[in-house]
């Protein structure tokens, strides 16, 4: 059964140096606040898994928390490169980065296999590409009925999966809707799971399209963190702050500017409330300066 | 409005891509130029085009172009929203998609695409975002349309990394794959299509006002030109007006937005 | 794109002698009206697939439509045996019945594989049981990552899947909710699909738990048939008629009584409206006789 | 209310089964006696018991007993409703279930169960419903509870068909399986548990008022009796009242309902 706690306590309890961590959310519901808290608590040598390691992982990589990245698409959506990710791969800064690279279909199948208690997922994937030569967790099987060769991917079983959801109830049942990505599979594949939520409600009632409920007994900890997915969005609660994604291109392109940003906004804030307040202040100042 | 001055290269690229989509087709769309082309088709000649985004949104009708593959409007206007594992297994791999769009940093003469690295994999000069949904789109959809801007760095003799397969390194690489592979490569200069036999890309259509020599110059291999080279029909007034209106609405809705292929 | 048509036309167009047909619905939303229409139109040599071949398949088997049954649990839920099914297996009446027998997990994996365009499903199943020795569509693979042996089942790809849903819109998009069983997978695994619906609405809006929408382009035909799942139920529209399940035990136990029931209620009625009227009349008479 | 006259054999069977369920456990429930036992536990000592039915309903709290595995009330009171493929893959096979119930037409000394055929498979004397969810419940849950009425036709030397595995034909058949297998066989006469070493079922508890000789007589193999044979504690007043109230409510709601184990 999930305990309802704070994000700081949940990270302290469940996420340890060297762990395999998945923070999932497909554009929607990305658990940024949790990523910042992992940086604040100074975790090191993490293996981070995620289909789309966008800004949240760029920050963790730039902060030096990450030993290895397991992923399928690493960019700033609609903007361009992830500069901290590129700096790590191209220049080994702030440290070298091991990679385990897949396609989205392969990553999705790996989580689904983990959720299903299977050691592998079987799919039609990677045909004719150079990926299998680089990635040990890609192999193949032969269908005993048709003789066809199919791709096999190793199940992915994170130590901890972290997601952001719209709601939980007081028992720790979690609900999210809209674009739900691979979060259900990522949670069910993991040993532990931390869910930040926009709010805790008395009763979960079906909301919006594709309403998904994770029962409390598959969740380790629920932490209320309003706007915990900013600059991503929570359908019904907030809009995507596209401006931040554009700004990130500039902030992350320079090591010094990034490190200053990280110190000021993450390391020297105590929690997500302070972070959001500081961000709002800074945005207002930039707005004034622009006028 | 059909003089070559009246539209930009990226507009003719988008319009030409949109025209490849028949009404009623089921289309797997990516963000950027493909999304613009698919939405333009949806608003003009293909009102029954089914738009699917890899975020799991099926049958969307966004009023403005999405900035990300998972914008809220895609979910709000979708006929159905499913998980990412499902969109790749039951819908893409399941053979439900007629046409998919791809782009890349590099393309070779057999329409193989690279979006992974420039340089060697372990020590790249440029680390690109990677495969995303591309390898399985390339393998599973009925036909693939490639949209890519034409320059020598992109149109290369040999892709540094084969991220998604066109016809394989030597043109014989689609055995066992279901879809027909790339049927058109639409650039800002013209349209390339694979030769029926050899699968090598040939220049089959050139956009109004573009010289063949310019295309050859911007292609890093010895590009063949079709015997019957056509000139791309210029955008119609309706196509241009619809595209510009879509961009205008998008700009109003997302102040940070810039035309992705502009 | 789905055409909106009548059930009689949809069955005539899509279901042919010798076809592999799945009529799915897990207790909820069982497409009885469609089963009756198949009997009325005199289809023969069908291979019928279904996890739970309850009354609907008992009727089709008893009517002589069926050459082969692909299934995982064949009983009258909460009541007992399916007597027509047993008569076919035990005595070859009205004709012998081939069988392809699985577990629920195996059948579900077979439909899911069909929906996913794979030739096989991989699962942990059948371990230590006598089923693999009887069923050719059960085999095994070895995981290339762990060396574990896992069960493999052949994908199931019906010619036609038939389901009952709560709603469709005028474009042929189909919505159902509540207990949704394997219907989505069964439809996506099939070449064609027929969906009977309680009603056609102007707009599909999310209803109840686990709201599933099948877009029009994966549906062949939609036929409005209110109460088309009786004596099963459609959440939000009707309740399960438990009395019919009990009555069926008596009706089906005797060949003569069954054949008289089939003639009177199915073969000599023209459609589901007439069937339901006759059933209501008969129920009223029984009620009076009991008083 | 604790005299042997005060309750029926099926009541003590249900109450004894209910007691095996610890509060907070996640329980995969079938229709009939298991559903009655699980709901009784839920209403008495185990308010946090999570009830899952194979129809895909997770965390249900039905007010009355369901007649079918897919009754509407199961969906209406569930925390979550998922598809049947998902309930078997992510939940059962995924190792999320602590305890499952099984029943059968035949059981042998190693708790292997038959619900497929009496007689040879191809030419059965009695064709039974078949496997349903049983083989994978037997393999995947933390522990299996078997509820089955005690008579010689059911407790057999050798099951005609092995539908779901207990400990295999010779007691060594669980290698590679995750769960512990059957931990208790609860009948209307007593409770049998596997020997720790040999896995052979032994009579470990006998219900109040039942003679050991009666149990041996109704068992088709030479049943071993535990050295420390206990007498099943009789149902408490609360257990009996709750069970009878549940049955009463169920009868009111479903006029056609009869106690499944009665």
Tab-separated table of N, CA, C and O in Angstrom, chain A residues 35-118:
chain	number	residue	atom	x	y	z
A	35	UNK	N	12.810	14.900	-10.292
A	35	UNK	CA	14.165	14.972	-10.824
A	35	UNK	C	15.005	15.983	-10.066
A	35	UNK	O	16.156	15.720	-9.693
A	36	UNK	N	14.416	17.153	-9.811
A	36	UNK	CA	15.146	18.182	-9.054
A	36	UNK	C	15.494	17.696	-7.650
A	36	UNK	O	16.574	17.976	-7.137
A	37	UNK	N	14.564	16.982	-7.041
A	37	UNK	CA	14.817	16.503	-5.678
A	37	UNK	C	15.950	15.479	-5.657
A	37	UNK	O	16.755	15.449	-4.716
A	38	UNK	N	16.034	14.664	-6.689
A	38	UNK	CA	17.147	13.705	-6.789
A	38	UNK	C	18.471	14.465	-6.906
A	38	UNK	O	19.482	14.087	-6.281
A	39	UNK	N	18.463	15.542	-7.679
A	39	UNK	CA	19.679	16.380	-7.784
A	39	UNK	C	20.010	17.004	-6.431
A	39	UNK	O	21.152	16.966	-5.968
A	40	UNK	N	18.980	17.566	-5.759
A	40	UNK	CA	19.207	18.186	-4.444
A	40	UNK	C	19.819	17.210	-3.460
A	40	UNK	O	20.696	17.564	-2.675
A	41	UNK	N	19.326	15.966	-3.491
A	41	UNK	CA	19.826	14.987	-2.506
A	41	UNK	C	21.148	14.366	-2.957
A	41	UNK	O	21.677	13.481	-2.280
A	42	UNK	N	21.659	14.808	-4.104
A	42	UNK	CA	23.014	14.434	-4.499
A	42	UNK	C	23.216	12.978	-4.876
A	42	UNK	O	24.308	12.426	-4.685
A	43	UNK	N	22.215	12.333	-5.445
A	43	UNK	CA	22.395	10.930	-5.851
A	43	UNK	C	23.427	10.834	-6.971
A	43	UNK	O	23.530	11.727	-7.819
A	44	UNK	N	24.178	9.743	-6.968
A	44	UNK	CA	25.240	9.541	-7.946
A	44	UNK	C	25.143	8.148	-8.581
A	44	UNK	O	24.500	7.262	-8.037
A	45	UNK	N	25.774	8.005	-9.746
A	45	UNK	CA	25.917	6.702	-10.422
A	45	UNK	C	24.575	6.068	-10.799
A	45	UNK	O	24.449	4.841	-10.860
A	46	UNK	N	23.614	6.916	-11.049
A	46	UNK	CA	22.308	6.378	-11.419
A	46	UNK	C	22.324	5.850	-12.853
A	46	UNK	O	23.014	6.388	-13.717
A	47	UNK	N	21.560	4.786	-13.068
A	47	UNK	CA	21.199	4.394	-14.430
A	47	UNK	C	19.797	4.928	-14.665
A	47	UNK	O	18.865	4.553	-13.957
A	48	UNK	N	19.686	5.831	-15.627
A	48	UNK	CA	18.381	6.447	-15.887
A	48	UNK	C	17.765	5.859	-17.151
A	48	UNK	O	18.413	5.806	-18.197
A	49	UNK	N	16.510	5.443	-17.031
A	49	UNK	CA	15.781	4.866	-18.159
A	49	UNK	C	14.631	5.801	-18.536
A	49	UNK	O	13.949	6.339	-17.659
A	50	UNK	N	14.429	5.966	-19.812
A	50	UNK	CA	13.337	6.829	-20.249
A	50	UNK	C	13.291	6.814	-21.768
A	50	UNK	O	14.334	6.885	-22.414
A	51	UNK	N	12.087	6.719	-22.349
A	51	UNK	CA	11.996	6.784	-23.811
A	51	UNK	C	12.582	8.095	-24.314
A	51	UNK	O	13.377	8.109	-25.245
A	52	UNK	N	12.143	9.200	-23.714
A	52	UNK	CA	12.497	10.530	-24.225
A	52	UNK	C	13.205	11.344	-23.149
A	52	UNK	O	12.586	12.162	-22.478
A	53	UNK	N	14.507	11.099	-22.978
A	53	UNK	CA	15.235	11.849	-21.943
A	53	UNK	C	15.349	13.321	-22.315
A	53	UNK	O	16.380	13.745	-22.809
A	54	UNK	N	14.285	14.056	-22.093
A	54	UNK	CA	14.319	15.471	-22.459
A	54	UNK	C	14.921	16.297	-21.330
A	54	UNK	O	15.885	15.874	-20.675
A	55	UNK	N	14.415	17.473	-21.057
A	55	UNK	CA	15.061	18.400	-20.131
A	55	UNK	C	15.348	17.794	-18.763
A	55	UNK	O	16.373	18.077	-18.137
A	56	UNK	N	14.428	16.966	-18.284
A	56	UNK	CA	14.605	16.436	-16.928
A	56	UNK	C	15.896	15.623	-16.819
A	56	UNK	O	16.628	15.725	-15.829
A	57	UNK	N	16.182	14.834	-17.853
A	57	UNK	CA	17.409	14.037	-17.803
A	57	UNK	C	18.625	14.874	-18.194
A	57	UNK	O	19.736	14.609	-17.728
A	58	UNK	N	18.411	15.885	-19.048
A	58	UNK	CA	19.512	16.800	-19.361
A	58	UNK	C	20.012	17.435	-18.060
A	58	UNK	O	21.231	17.552	-17.839
A	59	UNK	N	19.094	17.794	-17.190
A	59	UNK	CA	19.461	18.400	-15.909
A	59	UNK	C	20.189	17.411	-15.014
A	59	UNK	O	21.223	17.731	-14.410
A	60	UNK	N	19.668	16.191	-14.940
A	60	UNK	CA	20.321	15.179	-14.094
A	60	UNK	C	21.705	14.814	-14.622
A	60	UNK	O	22.644	14.607	-13.848
A	61	UNK	N	21.828	14.723	-15.948
A	61	UNK	CA	23.138	14.412	-16.551
A	61	UNK	C	24.108	15.560	-16.283
A	61	UNK	O	25.241	15.340	-15.834
A	62	UNK	N	23.636	16.789	-16.519
A	62	UNK	CA	24.498	17.950	-16.298
A	62	UNK	C	24.914	18.082	-14.842
A	62	UNK	O	26.007	18.570	-14.530
A	63	UNK	N	24.049	17.641	-13.943
A	63	UNK	CA	24.344	17.723	-12.511
A	63	UNK	C	25.275	16.612	-12.044
A	63	UNK	O	25.655	16.575	-10.874
A	64	UNK	N	25.620	15.702	-12.944
A	64	UNK	CA	26.579	14.662	-12.591
A	64	UNK	C	26.011	13.477	-11.847
A	64	UNK	O	26.745	12.710	-11.226
A	65	UNK	N	24.703	13.302	-11.903
A	65	UNK	CA	24.058	12.206	-11.163
A	65	UNK	C	24.098	10.872	-11.907
A	65	UNK	O	23.775	9.837	-11.330
A	66	UNK	N	24.453	10.892	-13.202
A	66	UNK	CA	24.113	9.760	-14.065
A	66	UNK	C	25.348	9.042	-14.593
A	66	UNK	O	26.256	9.656	-15.134
A	67	UNK	N	25.339	7.723	-14.436
A	67	UNK	CA	26.399	6.875	-14.971
A	67	UNK	C	26.014	6.332	-16.342
A	67	UNK	O	26.844	6.187	-17.231
A	68	UNK	N	24.728	6.035	-16.512
A	68	UNK	CA	24.280	5.323	-17.721
A	68	UNK	C	22.888	5.783	-18.095
A	68	UNK	O	22.038	5.996	-17.229
A	69	UNK	N	22.672	5.883	-19.402
A	69	UNK	CA	21.369	6.287	-19.917
A	69	UNK	C	20.797	5.174	-20.791
A	69	UNK	O	21.470	4.682	-21.700
A	70	UNK	N	19.560	4.798	-20.503
A	70	UNK	CA	18.838	3.787	-21.282
A	70	UNK	C	17.676	4.510	-21.933
A	70	UNK	O	16.803	5.021	-21.224
A	71	UNK	N	17.630	4.591	-23.261
A	71	UNK	CA	16.714	5.547	-23.889
A	71	UNK	C	16.436	5.216	-25.340
A	71	UNK	O	17.061	4.320	-25.923
A	72	UNK	N	15.519	5.997	-25.938
A	72	UNK	CA	15.252	5.835	-27.368
A	72	UNK	C	15.225	7.145	-28.161
A	72	UNK	O	15.303	7.103	-29.388
A	73	UNK	N	15.058	8.279	-27.514
A	73	UNK	CA	15.097	9.553	-28.246
A	73	UNK	C	15.482	10.666	-27.282
A	73	UNK	O	14.706	11.007	-26.384
A	74	UNK	N	16.643	11.258	-27.494
A	74	UNK	CA	17.150	12.267	-26.562
A	74	UNK	C	17.250	13.634	-27.197
A	74	UNK	O	18.312	14.002	-27.670
A	75	UNK	N	16.172	14.379	-27.177
A	75	UNK	CA	16.193	15.728	-27.738
A	75	UNK	C	15.316	16.660	-26.921
A	75	UNK	O	14.608	16.233	-25.997
A	76	UNK	N	15.384	17.946	-27.268
A	76	UNK	CA	14.496	18.947	-26.685
A	76	UNK	C	13.343	19.085	-27.673
A	76	UNK	O	13.511	19.660	-28.742
A	77	UNK	N	12.157	18.530	-27.339
A	77	UNK	CA	11.093	18.368	-28.339
A	77	UNK	C	10.712	19.690	-29.003
A	77	UNK	O	10.368	20.653	-28.328
A	78	UNK	N	10.778	19.715	-30.324
A	78	UNK	CA	10.403	20.898	-31.078
A	78	UNK	C	11.455	22.000	-31.047
A	78	UNK	O	11.293	23.028	-31.687
A	79	UNK	N	12.534	21.807	-30.279
A	79	UNK	CA	13.553	22.852	-30.151
A	79	UNK	C	14.886	22.402	-30.741
A	79	UNK	O	15.443	23.068	-31.601
A	80	UNK	N	15.382	21.264	-30.306
A	80	UNK	CA	16.667	20.828	-30.858
A	80	UNK	C	17.399	19.856	-29.964
A	80	UNK	O	16.826	18.859	-29.509
A	81	UNK	N	18.637	20.171	-29.669
A	81	UNK	CA	19.507	19.259	-28.930
A	81	UNK	C	19.304	19.370	-27.419
A	81	UNK	O	18.877	20.401	-26.901
A	82	UNK	N	19.684	18.311	-26.745
A	82	UNK	CA	19.901	18.365	-25.291
A	82	UNK	C	21.397	18.588	-25.097
A	82	UNK	O	22.200	17.675	-25.275
A	83	UNK	N	21.770	19.807	-24.732
A	83	UNK	CA	23.191	20.125	-24.742
A	83	UNK	C	23.975	19.433	-23.643
A	83	UNK	O	25.132	19.072	-23.831
A	84	UNK	N	23.385	19.241	-22.485
A	84	UNK	CA	24.114	18.543	-21.404
A	84	UNK	C	24.320	17.075	-21.770
A	84	UNK	O	25.377	16.500	-21.470
A	85	UNK	N	23.305	16.461	-22.360
A	85	UNK	CA	23.415	15.078	-22.844
A	85	UNK	C	24.520	15.000	-23.906
A	85	UNK	O	25.415	14.150	-23.850
A	86	UNK	N	24.493	15.910	-24.865
A	86	UNK	CA	25.512	15.886	-25.913
A	86	UNK	C	26.906	16.115	-25.334
A	86	UNK	O	27.872	15.462	-25.748
A	87	UNK	N	27.019	17.034	-24.382
A	87	UNK	CA	28.332	17.316	-23.798
A	87	UNK	C	28.879	16.065	-23.094
A	87	UNK	O	30.085	15.774	-23.152
A	88	UNK	N	27.986	15.324	-22.474
A	88	UNK	CA	28.426	14.087	-21.812
A	88	UNK	C	28.862	13.040	-22.835
A	88	UNK	O	29.909	12.395	-22.674
A	89	UNK	N	28.088	12.884	-23.896
A	89	UNK	CA	28.421	11.855	-24.890
A	89	UNK	C	29.635	12.269	-25.714
A	89	UNK	O	30.550	11.472	-25.955
A	90	UNK	N	29.630	13.535	-26.158
A	90	UNK	CA	30.669	13.965	-27.093
A	90	UNK	C	31.983	14.290	-26.379
A	90	UNK	O	33.064	14.097	-26.940
A	91	UNK	N	31.887	14.792	-25.130
A	91	UNK	CA	33.085	15.269	-24.432
A	91	UNK	C	33.304	14.651	-23.055
A	91	UNK	O	34.250	15.028	-22.359
A	92	UNK	N	32.428	13.778	-22.649
A	92	UNK	CA	32.584	13.159	-21.330
A	92	UNK	C	32.467	14.137	-20.175
A	92	UNK	O	33.002	13.911	-19.102
A	93	UNK	N	31.691	15.218	-20.369
A	93	UNK	CA	31.538	16.230	-19.329
A	93	UNK	C	30.110	16.258	-18.811
A	93	UNK	O	29.200	16.297	-19.605
A	94	UNK	N	29.867	16.301	-17.519
A	94	UNK	CA	30.844	16.338	-16.423
A	94	UNK	C	31.444	14.966	-16.149
A	94	UNK	O	32.373	14.870	-15.354
A	95	UNK	N	30.921	13.923	-16.783
A	95	UNK	CA	31.530	12.604	-16.687
A	95	UNK	C	31.085	11.835	-17.923
A	95	UNK	O	30.131	12.217	-18.603
A	96	UNK	N	31.747	10.738	-18.202
A	96	UNK	CA	31.355	9.956	-19.364
A	96	UNK	C	30.019	9.277	-19.088
A	96	UNK	O	29.630	9.073	-17.935
A	97	UNK	N	29.338	8.978	-20.158
A	97	UNK	CA	27.980	8.453	-20.036
A	97	UNK	C	27.883	7.144	-20.811
A	97	UNK	O	28.056	7.122	-22.025
A	98	UNK	N	27.600	6.055	-20.103
A	98	UNK	CA	27.300	4.802	-20.811
A	98	UNK	C	25.923	4.911	-21.436
A	98	UNK	O	25.050	5.592	-20.904
A	99	UNK	N	25.741	4.205	-22.540
A	99	UNK	CA	24.438	4.278	-23.193
A	99	UNK	C	23.912	2.900	-23.531
A	99	UNK	O	24.664	2.005	-23.910
A	100	UNK	N	22.605	2.758	-23.416
A	100	UNK	CA	21.913	1.556	-23.886
A	100	UNK	C	20.745	2.072	-24.702
A	100	UNK	O	19.778	2.604	-24.163
A	101	UNK	N	20.890	1.955	-26.014
A	101	UNK	CA	20.008	2.695	-26.911
A	101	UNK	C	19.046	1.779	-27.647
A	101	UNK	O	19.430	0.753	-28.199
A	102	UNK	N	17.779	2.187	-27.654
A	102	UNK	CA	16.707	1.403	-28.279
A	102	UNK	C	15.858	2.300	-29.169
A	102	UNK	O	16.144	3.483	-29.339
A	103	UNK	N	14.802	1.733	-29.713
A	103	UNK	CA	13.739	2.530	-30.331
A	103	UNK	C	12.600	2.657	-29.316
A	103	UNK	O	12.570	1.948	-28.310
A	104	UNK	N	11.659	3.556	-29.595
A	104	UNK	CA	10.492	3.679	-28.704
A	104	UNK	C	9.769	2.339	-28.559
A	104	UNK	O	9.382	1.937	-27.463
A	105	UNK	N	9.573	1.670	-29.698
A	105	UNK	CA	8.843	0.387	-29.647
A	105	UNK	C	9.582	-0.610	-28.764
A	105	UNK	O	8.961	-1.345	-27.983
A	106	UNK	N	10.906	-0.624	-28.875
A	106	UNK	CA	11.691	-1.538	-28.055
A	106	UNK	C	11.630	-1.184	-26.581
A	106	UNK	O	11.449	-2.057	-25.727
A	107	UNK	N	11.764	0.089	-26.255
A	107	UNK	CA	11.675	0.509	-24.854
A	107	UNK	C	10.295	0.189	-24.281
A	107	UNK	O	10.164	-0.287	-23.146
A	108	UNK	N	9.246	0.472	-25.060
A	108	UNK	CA	7.890	0.181	-24.593
A	108	UNK	C	7.729	-1.315	-24.333
A	108	UNK	O	7.162	-1.732	-23.319
A	109	UNK	N	8.268	-2.119	-25.235
A	109	UNK	CA	8.171	-3.576	-25.065
A	109	UNK	C	8.968	-4.039	-23.853
A	109	UNK	O	8.591	-5.004	-23.181
A	110	UNK	N	10.081	-3.359	-23.563
A	110	UNK	CA	10.893	-3.749	-22.400
A	110	UNK	C	10.155	-3.478	-21.087
A	110	UNK	O	10.172	-4.296	-20.171
A	111	UNK	N	9.525	-2.316	-20.989
A	111	UNK	CA	8.710	-2.036	-19.791
A	111	UNK	C	7.532	-3.006	-19.703
A	111	UNK	O	7.191	-3.492	-18.619
A	112	UNK	N	6.881	-3.232	-20.846
A	112	UNK	CA	5.709	-4.122	-20.830
A	112	UNK	C	6.117	-5.527	-20.383
A	112	UNK	O	5.404	-6.176	-19.621
A	113	UNK	N	7.285	-5.991	-20.838
A	113	UNK	CA	7.778	-7.303	-20.400
A	113	UNK	C	8.043	-7.297	-18.901
A	113	UNK	O	7.700	-8.248	-18.193
A	114	UNK	N	8.635	-6.232	-18.418
A	114	UNK	CA	8.866	-6.114	-16.984
A	114	UNK	C	7.569	-6.157	-16.197
A	114	UNK	O	7.451	-6.865	-15.192
A	115	UNK	N	6.586	-5.414	-16.682
A	115	UNK	CA	5.281	-5.397	-16.015
A	115	UNK	C	4.635	-6.772	-16.033
A	115	UNK	O	3.951	-7.164	-15.096
A	116	UNK	N	4.860	-7.508	-17.113
A	116	UNK	CA	4.210	-8.805	-17.287
A	116	UNK	C	4.996	-9.948	-16.650
A	116	UNK	O	4.624	-11.113	-16.796
A	117	UNK	N	6.091	-9.641	-15.983
A	117	UNK	CA	6.847	-10.702	-15.324
A	117	UNK	C	7.551	-11.630	-16.294
A	117	UNK	O	7.826	-12.784	-15.970
A	118	UNK	N	7.835	-11.144	-17.491
A	118	UNK	CA	8.557	-11.945	-18.478
A	118	UNK	C	10.001	-11.447	-18.583
A	118	UNK	O	10.263	-10.270	-18.371
